Coordinates of C-alpha atoms in Angstrom, one line a residue:
Chain A
M1 CA 101.6 97.9 58.8
N2 CA 105.2 97.9 57.7
P3 CA 107.0 95.5 60.1
R4 CA 109.8 97.9 60.6
I5 CA 107.5 100.7 61.6
R6 CA 105.7 98.3 63.9
N7 CA 109.0 97.3 65.6
V8 CA 109.9 101.0 66.1
I9 CA 106.5 101.7 67.7
A10 CA 106.8 98.6 69.9
A11 CA 110.3 99.7 71.0
I12 CA 109.1 103.2 71.8
G13 CA 106.2 101.8 73.8
L14 CA 108.5 99.4 75.7
G15 CA 110.9 102.2 76.5
A16 CA 108.1 104.5 77.7
L17 CA 106.8 101.7 79.9
L18 CA 110.1 100.9 81.4
A19 CA 110.9 104.6 81.9
G20 CA 107.5 105.0 83.6
C21 CA 108.1 102.1 86.0
A22 CA 111.6 103.1 86.8
G23 CA 110.5 106.8 87.2
H24 CA 107.9 106.0 89.9
P25 CA 109.7 105.7 93.2
A26 CA 106.8 103.9 94.7
G27 CA 107.6 101.0 92.4
T28 CA 111.0 100.6 94.0
P29 CA 111.1 97.5 96.3
G30 CA 111.7 98.6 99.9
Y31 CA 110.3 102.1 99.3
F32 CA 109.0 103.4 102.6
S33 CA 110.3 100.2 104.3
D34 CA 113.5 101.5 106.0
G35 CA 111.7 101.3 109.4
S36 CA 111.4 105.1 109.9
A37 CA 108.6 105.9 107.4
T38 CA 105.2 106.8 108.9
M39 CA 101.7 107.2 107.8
R40 CA 102.4 110.9 107.4
D41 CA 105.2 110.1 104.9
V42 CA 103.0 107.8 102.9
A43 CA 100.1 110.4 102.8
A44 CA 102.5 113.1 101.8
R45 CA 104.0 111.2 98.8
M46 CA 101.1 109.1 97.7
G47 CA 98.0 111.1 98.8
S48 CA 94.8 109.6 100.1
P49 CA 94.5 105.8 99.7
S50 CA 91.8 104.3 97.5
S51 CA 91.0 101.7 100.2
V52 CA 91.6 101.3 103.9
W53 CA 91.2 97.8 105.5
F54 CA 92.5 95.8 108.4
D55 CA 94.1 92.4 108.1
D56 CA 93.9 89.3 110.4
Q57 CA 96.4 90.8 112.7
G58 CA 94.5 94.0 113.0
R59 CA 97.1 95.9 111.0
E60 CA 95.9 98.9 109.1
N61 CA 96.5 98.7 105.3
W62 CA 96.3 101.5 102.8
D63 CA 95.8 100.4 99.2
Y64 CA 96.6 102.6 96.2
S65 CA 94.8 101.0 93.3
G66 CA 94.5 104.1 91.2
N67 CA 91.5 104.3 88.9
Q68 CA 89.8 101.5 86.9
A69 CA 92.3 101.9 84.1
S70 CA 95.3 101.6 86.3
F71 CA 97.8 98.8 85.8
F72 CA 99.6 99.3 89.1
G73 CA 98.7 99.0 92.7
Y74 CA 100.6 99.5 96.0
R75 CA 100.0 98.7 99.6
A76 CA 101.3 100.2 102.8
T77 CA 100.9 98.2 106.0
F78 CA 101.2 100.0 109.3
D79 CA 101.9 98.9 112.9
E80 CA 99.7 100.1 115.7
S81 CA 101.7 103.4 116.0
G82 CA 101.3 104.2 112.3
R83 CA 104.8 103.2 111.3
V84 CA 105.2 101.5 107.9
V85 CA 106.1 97.8 108.4
Q86 CA 105.7 96.9 104.7
W87 CA 105.4 98.7 101.4
R88 CA 104.9 96.6 98.3
Q89 CA 103.5 96.5 94.8
L90 CA 100.3 94.6 94.4
R91 CA 99.4 91.9 91.8
T92 CA 102.9 90.6 91.3
E93 CA 103.8 87.1 90.1
R94 CA 104.3 86.0 93.7
D95 CA 100.9 87.3 94.7
V96 CA 99.3 85.3 91.9
A97 CA 101.4 82.2 92.6
G98 CA 100.2 82.2 96.2
L99 CA 96.6 81.7 95.2
V100 CA 95.5 78.1 95.1
P101 CA 92.2 77.2 93.3
G102 CA 90.0 75.1 95.6
R103 CA 91.8 76.3 98.7
S104 CA 92.1 80.1 98.5
T105 CA 89.0 82.2 99.2
A106 CA 87.7 85.6 98.0
R107 CA 89.2 87.0 101.2
D108 CA 92.6 85.6 100.2
V109 CA 92.2 87.0 96.7
H110 CA 91.4 90.4 98.1
A111 CA 94.3 90.4 100.5
A112 CA 96.7 89.3 97.8
L113 CA 95.5 91.4 94.9
G114 CA 93.5 94.3 96.4
E115 CA 90.3 95.8 95.2
P116 CA 89.4 94.6 91.7
N117 CA 89.2 97.2 88.8
E118 CA 86.1 95.4 87.5
M119 CA 83.7 92.7 88.6
F120 CA 81.4 90.6 86.4
F121 CA 79.4 87.5 86.7
V122 CA 79.2 84.4 84.4
R123 CA 76.3 82.1 85.3
G124 CA 76.1 83.6 88.7
E125 CA 79.8 83.1 89.5
P126 CA 81.8 86.2 90.4
H127 CA 84.9 87.2 88.4
W128 CA 87.2 89.9 89.6
R129 CA 89.4 91.6 87.1
W130 CA 92.5 93.8 87.3
R131 CA 94.8 95.3 84.7
V132 CA 98.4 94.1 85.0
Y133 CA 101.6 94.0 83.0
Y134 CA 102.8 90.4 82.4
N135 CA 106.0 89.9 80.3
I136 CA 105.9 93.6 79.6
R137 CA 102.6 93.3 77.9
P138 CA 99.2 94.6 79.1
H139 CA 96.9 91.8 80.4
F140 CA 93.7 91.4 82.3
L141 CA 94.1 89.3 85.4
V142 CA 90.8 87.5 86.2
A143 CA 90.1 85.6 89.4
H144 CA 87.1 83.3 89.0
M145 CA 85.2 82.3 92.1
S146 CA 82.2 80.2 93.1
P147 CA 79.2 82.0 94.7
D148 CA 80.3 80.9 98.1
G149 CA 83.7 82.6 97.6
M150 CA 86.0 79.8 96.8
L151 CA 88.7 80.5 94.2
K152 CA 88.1 78.4 91.0
G153 CA 90.9 79.7 88.9
V154 CA 93.1 82.6 87.9
I155 CA 93.6 83.5 84.2
R156 CA 95.6 86.1 82.3
I157 CA 94.1 87.4 79.2
S158 CA 96.3 89.4 76.9
I159 CA 94.7 92.7 76.1
D160 CA 96.2 92.2 72.6
G161 CA 94.3 88.9 72.4
G162 CA 94.7 85.3 73.7
A163 CA 94.2 83.8 77.2
R164 CA 96.5 81.8 79.5
A165 CA 95.6 80.0 82.7
R166 CA 98.0 80.6 85.5
Chain B
M1 CA 52.1 114.5 85.8
L2 CA 50.3 112.2 83.4
D3 CA 47.2 114.5 83.8
E4 CA 49.4 117.5 82.9
L5 CA 50.6 115.8 79.8
S6 CA 47.1 114.8 78.8
L7 CA 46.0 118.4 79.3
V8 CA 48.8 119.6 77.1
R9 CA 47.8 117.1 74.4
S10 CA 44.1 118.1 74.6
A11 CA 44.7 121.8 73.9
P12 CA 44.5 121.9 70.1
D13 CA 44.3 125.7 69.9
A14 CA 47.4 126.4 72.1
P15 CA 50.2 128.2 70.2
A16 CA 53.0 125.7 69.1
A17 CA 55.7 127.4 71.2
Q18 CA 53.5 127.2 74.4
R19 CA 52.8 123.5 73.6
R20 CA 56.6 122.8 73.2
T21 CA 57.3 124.5 76.5
S22 CA 54.6 122.4 78.2
W23 CA 56.1 119.2 76.8
R24 CA 59.5 120.2 78.1
V25 CA 58.1 120.8 81.5
G26 CA 56.3 117.5 81.4
A27 CA 59.5 115.7 80.2
A28 CA 61.6 117.3 83.0
A29 CA 59.0 116.3 85.6
L30 CA 59.0 112.7 84.3
L31 CA 62.8 112.6 84.4
L32 CA 62.8 113.9 87.9
A33 CA 60.3 111.3 89.0
V34 CA 62.4 108.5 87.4
T35 CA 65.6 109.8 89.1
A36 CA 63.9 110.0 92.5
N37 CA 62.6 106.5 92.1
A38 CA 66.0 105.2 91.2
S39 CA 67.5 106.9 94.3
L40 CA 65.0 105.3 96.5
A41 CA 65.3 101.9 94.8
D42 CA 69.0 101.7 95.2
T43 CA 68.9 101.4 99.0
A44 CA 66.0 99.0 98.9
V45 CA 68.0 95.8 98.4
P46 CA 65.9 93.0 99.8
S47 CA 67.4 90.1 101.7
G48 CA 68.1 87.2 99.4
T49 CA 69.1 89.3 96.4
A50 CA 71.8 87.5 94.5
M51 CA 75.3 89.1 94.2
D52 CA 75.1 89.3 90.4
V53 CA 71.8 91.2 90.7
V54 CA 73.4 93.6 93.1
R55 CA 76.3 94.2 90.8
S56 CA 74.0 94.6 87.8
R57 CA 71.8 97.1 89.7
L58 CA 74.3 99.1 91.7
G59 CA 77.6 98.7 89.9
I60 CA 81.0 97.9 91.4
P61 CA 81.1 98.5 95.2
Q62 CA 83.5 101.1 96.4
A63 CA 84.9 98.8 99.0
I64 CA 84.8 95.1 99.6
R65 CA 85.3 93.9 103.2
F66 CA 85.7 90.6 105.0
D67 CA 85.1 89.9 108.6
G68 CA 87.0 87.3 110.7
T69 CA 84.8 84.5 109.5
G70 CA 85.3 85.4 105.8
T71 CA 81.8 86.9 105.4
Q72 CA 81.9 89.3 102.5
S73 CA 80.4 92.8 102.5
W74 CA 80.2 95.5 99.8
E75 CA 80.0 99.2 100.5
Y76 CA 78.3 101.7 98.3
L77 CA 79.4 105.3 99.1
G78 CA 79.5 108.7 97.5
R79 CA 78.6 108.9 93.9
R80 CA 77.6 105.2 93.8
A81 CA 75.1 105.7 96.6
P82 CA 73.2 108.9 95.8
S83 CA 70.7 108.3 98.6
G84 CA 73.2 107.4 101.3
A85 CA 76.1 105.2 102.2
Y86 CA 75.3 101.6 102.9
R87 CA 76.8 98.1 103.4
L88 CA 75.4 94.9 102.0
T89 CA 76.5 91.7 103.7
F90 CA 76.3 88.4 101.9
D91 CA 75.6 85.0 103.2
A92 CA 77.6 81.8 102.3
T93 CA 75.5 81.3 99.1
G94 CA 76.3 84.8 97.8
S95 CA 72.9 86.4 98.6
V96 CA 72.2 89.6 100.6
R97 CA 71.8 88.8 104.2
E98 CA 71.7 92.4 105.5
A99 CA 71.5 95.9 104.1
L100 CA 72.9 98.4 106.6
A101 CA 72.7 102.1 106.3
L102 CA 76.0 103.7 107.3
R103 CA 76.5 107.3 108.4
T104 CA 73.2 107.5 110.3
P105 CA 73.1 109.8 113.4
E106 CA 73.0 106.8 115.6
R107 CA 76.2 105.4 114.1
F108 CA 78.0 108.7 114.3
A109 CA 76.9 109.0 118.0
Q110 CA 78.8 105.7 118.6
V111 CA 82.1 107.3 117.8
R112 CA 83.9 108.1 121.1
A113 CA 87.0 110.2 121.5
G114 CA 89.8 108.2 123.1
V115 CA 87.9 104.9 122.7
T116 CA 87.0 104.2 119.1
T117 CA 89.8 102.7 117.1
A118 CA 90.5 103.2 113.3
E119 CA 89.3 99.6 112.7
Q120 CA 86.0 100.2 114.6
L121 CA 85.6 103.5 112.7
V122 CA 85.7 101.7 109.3
M123 CA 83.2 99.1 110.6
L124 CA 80.9 101.9 111.8
L125 CA 81.1 104.4 109.0
G126 CA 82.6 102.6 106.0
E127 CA 85.4 103.7 103.7
P128 CA 86.4 107.3 104.2
A129 CA 86.2 109.6 101.2
K130 CA 89.6 111.1 101.8
I131 CA 92.4 110.9 104.3
T132 CA 94.6 113.9 105.0
M133 CA 97.3 114.5 107.6
S134 CA 96.9 117.4 110.0
E135 CA 99.0 118.6 112.9
A136 CA 96.8 116.5 115.3
G137 CA 96.9 113.3 113.2
A138 CA 95.1 111.6 110.3
A139 CA 91.9 113.4 109.3
W140 CA 89.3 111.0 107.8
R141 CA 86.5 112.6 105.9
F142 CA 83.2 110.9 105.6
D143 CA 80.7 112.3 103.1
R144 CA 77.0 112.3 103.8
H145 CA 74.1 112.6 101.4
G146 CA 72.5 116.1 101.8
A147 CA 74.6 117.1 104.8
R148 CA 78.1 118.4 105.3
P149 CA 80.9 115.9 105.6
V150 CA 82.1 114.7 109.0
T151 CA 85.8 114.7 109.7
V152 CA 87.2 112.3 112.3
T153 CA 90.8 112.8 113.5
L154 CA 92.8 109.9 114.7
G155 CA 95.8 110.2 116.9
A156 CA 99.1 108.3 116.8
D157 CA 97.6 105.5 118.9
R158 CA 95.0 105.0 116.1
R159 CA 92.1 106.1 118.3
V160 CA 89.7 108.9 117.7
I161 CA 90.8 112.3 119.0
S162 CA 87.9 114.4 117.7
M163 CA 84.9 114.5 115.3
T164 CA 83.7 117.7 113.5
G165 CA 80.8 118.3 111.2
F166 CA 78.3 116.2 113.2
D167 CA 75.9 117.9 115.6

């Protein structure tokens, strides 16, 4: 393909991606986190969550992980009265950086990254996979664990090709 | 069914159209039998089944849960569990320790208004299919195989207010 045409297509794609991120209010840091938002507000704007779970402190969490092709995920954490105490995007750099191979468990991975989009096994060892944007490029984020649930590594694989360990 | 197919094969003087129809009926019966067997098989996950075998047979779970000790459970619900919702709990080696049918009459009967919390509800019945907000509170819908859905409404204190759809 002509390099000029390729650059134009890439620029259009990047623009669309940035516009998409900026256009989704849920992606704004602090959205729903002004202290007054409730479960009702979250349900009204985001709909039914894809997953409901309770953390170590017994707090109710609603995850919005979209479908299997989704690149974005969000989480609302509520206090005991149903008020939002935290709203955040999932699978950020900070989430990945907080996972430590040999120390973090499958439970930590689940709490940090949410439900995987895909799950596969290599020689009996579970691998959980998500779709993420990294450096504005689409990637697979893969968490590799031992059968007893200990994290062995996290790797990013460019959907365009090439892999990079965290 | 095999006898039926044999009979069709052994009727050399039957008109071709009638034979084709018989074959179609036989094929449909065979397909139904295979589908029924698959539905029965998907809940019969014996203890000791490895996690990768479960993934291969049943697909990705709809929900992954961890208890306070880090024990991992997978829930299969809705379309991924055509014969009923269930939860598979794994041991420390990644093998099935327990297969638990969710949404049985006994488990619905344990839901108590004013007592059962949202967390207990998830442990009892698994992931709700849908959450909507009503005047009273959050309405959690639990689908059931071959029966109408049950809706449990939770109040602001995150305890059950009411349950409808279960007799």
